[in-house]
Amino acid sequence: MDIRAEILDLKLRVEDLETTTERVRESREQEELLREVIDRSRKLQAEMAALRADLAEARAGLGEEVAAVGTEVEGVRRAVAAPAGSQGDQDDQDGEDDVRTEIAVEFAVIRSEIEHEFNFLRSEVMDLAIKLDRLSPGAG
């Protein structure tokens, strides 16, 4: 072989080596990126599991609170709707009417507070559900 052919052969071999080296470098970068994606994915899955647990706990708590409120409301309704025990003089009747009026007003206030709390809790549960949907794989 003459010198030109040897030089050309060496140049081609160097180019092949450079190309191979570049591919190896790109491959390593891709592996690094893939590891990072896998790590982030695992963290997101852990966060999703924690959010699911929080959501389940919030739903259970909300169910218990709604049941307790229902029981309380029924008790107040029975107390307000109970017929007068005796048909005594007018002062006793006026006193009972005053008590019933107070109970009705207090009931309205409590009902408003409970409704506000229920709406807040429902909003929080919906917010958690939205966050959970965003973290779910395949979510938009």
mmCIF file of C-alpha atoms in Angstrom:
data_model
loop_
_atom_site.group_PDB
_atom_site.id
_atom_site.type_symbol
_atom_site.label_atom_id
_atom_site.label_comp_id
_atom_site.label_asym_id
_atom_site.label_seq_id
_atom_site.Cartn_x
_atom_site.Cartn_y
_atom_site.Cartn_z
ATOM 1 C CA MET A 1 0.000 0.000 0.000
ATOM 2 C CA ASP A 2 1.118 3.441 -0.712
ATOM 3 C CA ILE A 3 1.239 6.245 1.856
ATOM 4 C CA ARG A 4 -1.873 8.015 0.543
ATOM 5 C CA ALA A 5 -3.933 4.877 0.889
ATOM 6 C CA GLU A 6 -2.603 4.317 4.410
ATOM 7 C CA ILE A 7 -3.372 7.921 5.410
ATOM 8 C CA LEU A 8 -6.859 7.660 3.935
ATOM 9 C CA ASP A 9 -7.387 4.364 5.752
ATOM 10 C CA LEU A 10 -6.204 5.916 9.033
ATOM 11 C CA LYS A 11 -8.492 8.925 8.533
ATOM 12 C CA LEU A 12 -11.451 6.640 7.932
ATOM 13 C CA ARG A 13 -10.617 4.595 11.008
ATOM 14 C CA VAL A 14 -10.300 7.765 13.137
ATOM 15 C CA GLU A 15 -13.676 8.989 11.844
ATOM 16 C CA ASP A 16 -15.202 5.591 12.690
ATOM 17 C CA LEU A 17 -13.712 5.797 16.184
ATOM 18 C CA GLU A 18 -15.007 9.347 16.642
ATOM 19 C CA THR A 19 -18.460 8.301 15.468
ATOM 20 C CA THR A 20 -18.427 5.306 17.794
ATOM 21 C CA THR A 21 -17.233 7.479 20.686
ATOM 22 C CA GLU A 22 -20.021 9.989 20.010
ATOM 23 C CA ARG A 23 -22.617 7.204 19.952
ATOM 24 C CA VAL A 24 -21.286 5.839 23.257
ATOM 25 C CA ARG A 25 -21.449 9.332 24.783
ATOM 26 C CA GLU A 26 -25.021 9.809 23.508
ATOM 27 C CA SER A 27 -25.938 6.375 24.808
ATOM 28 C CA ARG A 28 -24.560 7.250 28.258
ATOM 29 C CA GLU A 29 -26.475 10.534 28.262
ATOM 30 C CA GLN A 30 -29.643 8.677 27.320
ATOM 31 C CA GLU A 31 -29.055 6.145 30.108
ATOM 32 C CA GLU A 32 -28.559 8.995 32.568
ATOM 33 C CA LEU A 33 -31.756 10.673 31.417
ATOM 34 C CA LEU A 34 -33.602 7.373 31.629
ATOM 35 C CA ARG A 35 -32.394 6.855 35.213
ATOM 36 C CA GLU A 36 -33.548 10.353 36.102
ATOM 37 C CA VAL A 37 -36.952 9.730 34.536
ATOM 38 C CA ILE A 38 -37.278 6.444 36.438
ATOM 39 C CA ASP A 39 -36.329 8.128 39.727
ATOM 40 C CA ARG A 40 -38.818 10.937 39.169
ATOM 41 C CA SER A 41 -41.471 8.424 38.203
ATOM 42 C CA ARG A 42 -40.914 6.501 41.435
ATOM 43 C CA LYS A 43 -41.150 9.700 43.462
ATOM 44 C CA LEU A 44 -44.378 10.647 41.690
ATOM 45 C CA GLN A 45 -45.804 7.197 42.338
ATOM 46 C CA ALA A 46 -44.962 7.553 46.027
ATOM 47 C CA GLU A 47 -46.620 10.981 46.088
ATOM 48 C CA MET A 48 -49.666 9.549 44.330
ATOM 49 C CA ALA A 49 -49.903 6.774 46.915
ATOM 50 C CA ALA A 50 -49.698 9.362 49.704
ATOM 51 C CA LEU A 51 -52.374 11.484 48.016
ATOM 52 C CA ARG A 52 -54.598 8.437 47.591
ATOM 53 C CA ALA A 53 -54.200 7.642 51.283
ATOM 54 C CA ASP A 54 -54.995 11.267 52.197
ATOM 55 C CA LEU A 55 -58.006 11.207 49.905
ATOM 56 C CA ALA A 56 -59.294 7.962 51.411
ATOM 57 C CA GLU A 57 -58.789 9.367 54.902
ATOM 58 C CA ALA A 58 -60.570 12.600 53.967
ATOM 59 C CA ARG A 59 -63.477 10.659 52.456
ATOM 60 C CA ALA A 60 -63.772 8.484 55.561
ATOM 61 C CA GLY A 61 -63.630 11.525 57.823
ATOM 62 C CA LEU A 62 -66.170 13.341 55.700
ATOM 63 C CA GLY A 63 -68.501 10.334 55.821
ATOM 64 C CA GLU A 64 -68.233 10.196 59.605
ATOM 65 C CA GLU A 65 -68.873 13.922 59.924
ATOM 66 C CA VAL A 66 -71.859 13.786 57.592
ATOM 67 C CA ALA A 67 -73.323 10.886 59.601
ATOM 68 C CA ALA A 68 -72.773 12.778 62.872
ATOM 69 C CA VAL A 69 -74.383 15.897 61.417
ATOM 70 C CA GLY A 70 -77.350 13.837 60.203
ATOM 71 C CA THR A 71 -77.833 12.407 63.683
ATOM 72 C CA GLU A 72 -77.587 15.849 65.232
ATOM 73 C CA VAL A 73 -80.020 17.350 62.729
ATOM 74 C CA GLU A 74 -82.531 14.595 63.386
ATOM 75 C CA GLY A 75 -82.307 15.234 67.132
ATOM 76 C CA VAL A 76 -82.874 18.955 66.652
ATOM 77 C CA ARG A 77 -85.796 18.307 64.283
ATOM 78 C CA ARG A 78 -87.411 16.010 66.851
ATOM 79 C CA ALA A 79 -86.913 18.587 69.587
ATOM 80 C CA VAL A 80 -88.360 21.418 67.503
ATOM 81 C CA ALA A 81 -91.274 19.359 66.184
ATOM 82 C CA ALA A 82 -92.178 17.842 69.569
ATOM 83 C CA PRO A 83 -95.711 18.798 70.640
ATOM 84 C CA ALA A 84 -96.133 20.925 73.728
ATOM 85 C CA GLY A 85 -96.204 18.667 76.811
ATOM 86 C CA SER A 86 -99.064 20.350 78.554
ATOM 87 C CA GLN A 87 -101.633 22.975 77.831
ATOM 88 C CA GLY A 88 -100.870 25.103 80.925
ATOM 89 C CA ASP A 89 -101.410 28.800 81.271
ATOM 90 C CA GLN A 90 -100.407 31.300 78.594
ATOM 91 C CA ASP A 91 -97.053 32.179 80.246
ATOM 92 C CA ASP A 92 -95.902 28.552 80.004
ATOM 93 C CA GLN A 93 -97.011 28.427 76.372
ATOM 94 C CA ASP A 94 -95.161 31.686 75.596
ATOM 95 C CA GLY A 95 -92.038 30.309 77.293
ATOM 96 C CA GLU A 96 -92.168 27.156 75.190
ATOM 97 C CA ASP A 97 -92.653 29.223 72.044
ATOM 98 C CA ASP A 98 -89.614 31.322 72.988
ATOM 99 C CA VAL A 99 -87.536 28.189 73.527
ATOM 100 C CA ARG A 100 -88.679 26.760 70.207
ATOM 101 C CA THR A 101 -87.860 30.032 68.470
ATOM 102 C CA GLU A 102 -84.396 30.037 70.048
ATOM 103 C CA ILE A 103 -83.874 26.424 69.005
ATOM 104 C CA ALA A 104 -85.001 27.213 65.455
ATOM 105 C CA VAL A 105 -82.628 30.199 65.243
ATOM 106 C CA GLU A 106 -79.757 28.191 66.729
ATOM 107 C CA PHE A 107 -80.561 25.340 64.360
ATOM 108 C CA ALA A 108 -80.403 27.722 61.377
ATOM 109 C CA VAL A 109 -77.026 29.062 62.524
ATOM 110 C CA ILE A 110 -75.627 25.579 63.105
ATOM 111 C CA ARG A 111 -77.007 24.378 59.805
ATOM 112 C CA SER A 112 -75.340 27.286 58.011
ATOM 113 C CA GLU A 113 -72.008 26.545 59.722
ATOM 114 C CA ILE A 114 -72.267 22.855 58.924
ATOM 115 C CA GLU A 115 -73.152 23.593 55.313
ATOM 116 C CA HIS A 116 -70.155 25.917 55.048
ATOM 117 C CA GLU A 117 -67.851 23.261 56.567
ATOM 118 C CA PHE A 118 -69.300 20.559 54.314
ATOM 119 C CA ASN A 119 -68.740 22.719 51.209
ATOM 120 C CA PHE A 120 -65.173 23.406 52.325
ATOM 121 C CA LEU A 121 -64.475 19.702 52.869
ATOM 122 C CA ARG A 122 -66.054 18.789 49.543
ATOM 123 C CA SER A 123 -63.869 21.397 47.836
ATOM 124 C CA GLU A 124 -60.763 19.980 49.527
ATOM 125 C CA VAL A 125 -61.641 16.427 48.475
ATOM 126 C CA MET A 126 -62.240 17.579 44.900
ATOM 127 C CA ASP A 127 -58.904 19.426 44.952
ATOM 128 C CA LEU A 128 -57.132 16.273 46.135
ATOM 129 C CA ALA A 129 -58.883 14.259 43.421
ATOM 130 C CA ILE A 130 -57.737 16.752 40.765
ATOM 131 C CA LYS A 131 -54.155 16.596 42.035
ATOM 132 C CA LEU A 132 -54.307 12.820 42.031
ATOM 133 C CA ASP A 133 -55.607 12.805 38.450
ATOM 134 C CA ARG A 134 -52.776 15.121 37.379
ATOM 135 C CA LEU A 135 -50.188 12.820 38.916
ATOM 136 C CA SER A 136 -51.693 9.656 37.421
ATOM 137 C CA PRO A 137 -49.736 8.112 34.545
ATOM 138 C CA GLY A 138 -51.195 8.920 31.171
ATOM 139 C CA ALA A 139 -52.878 12.100 32.456
ATOM 140 C CA GLY A 140 -52.981 14.972 29.966
#
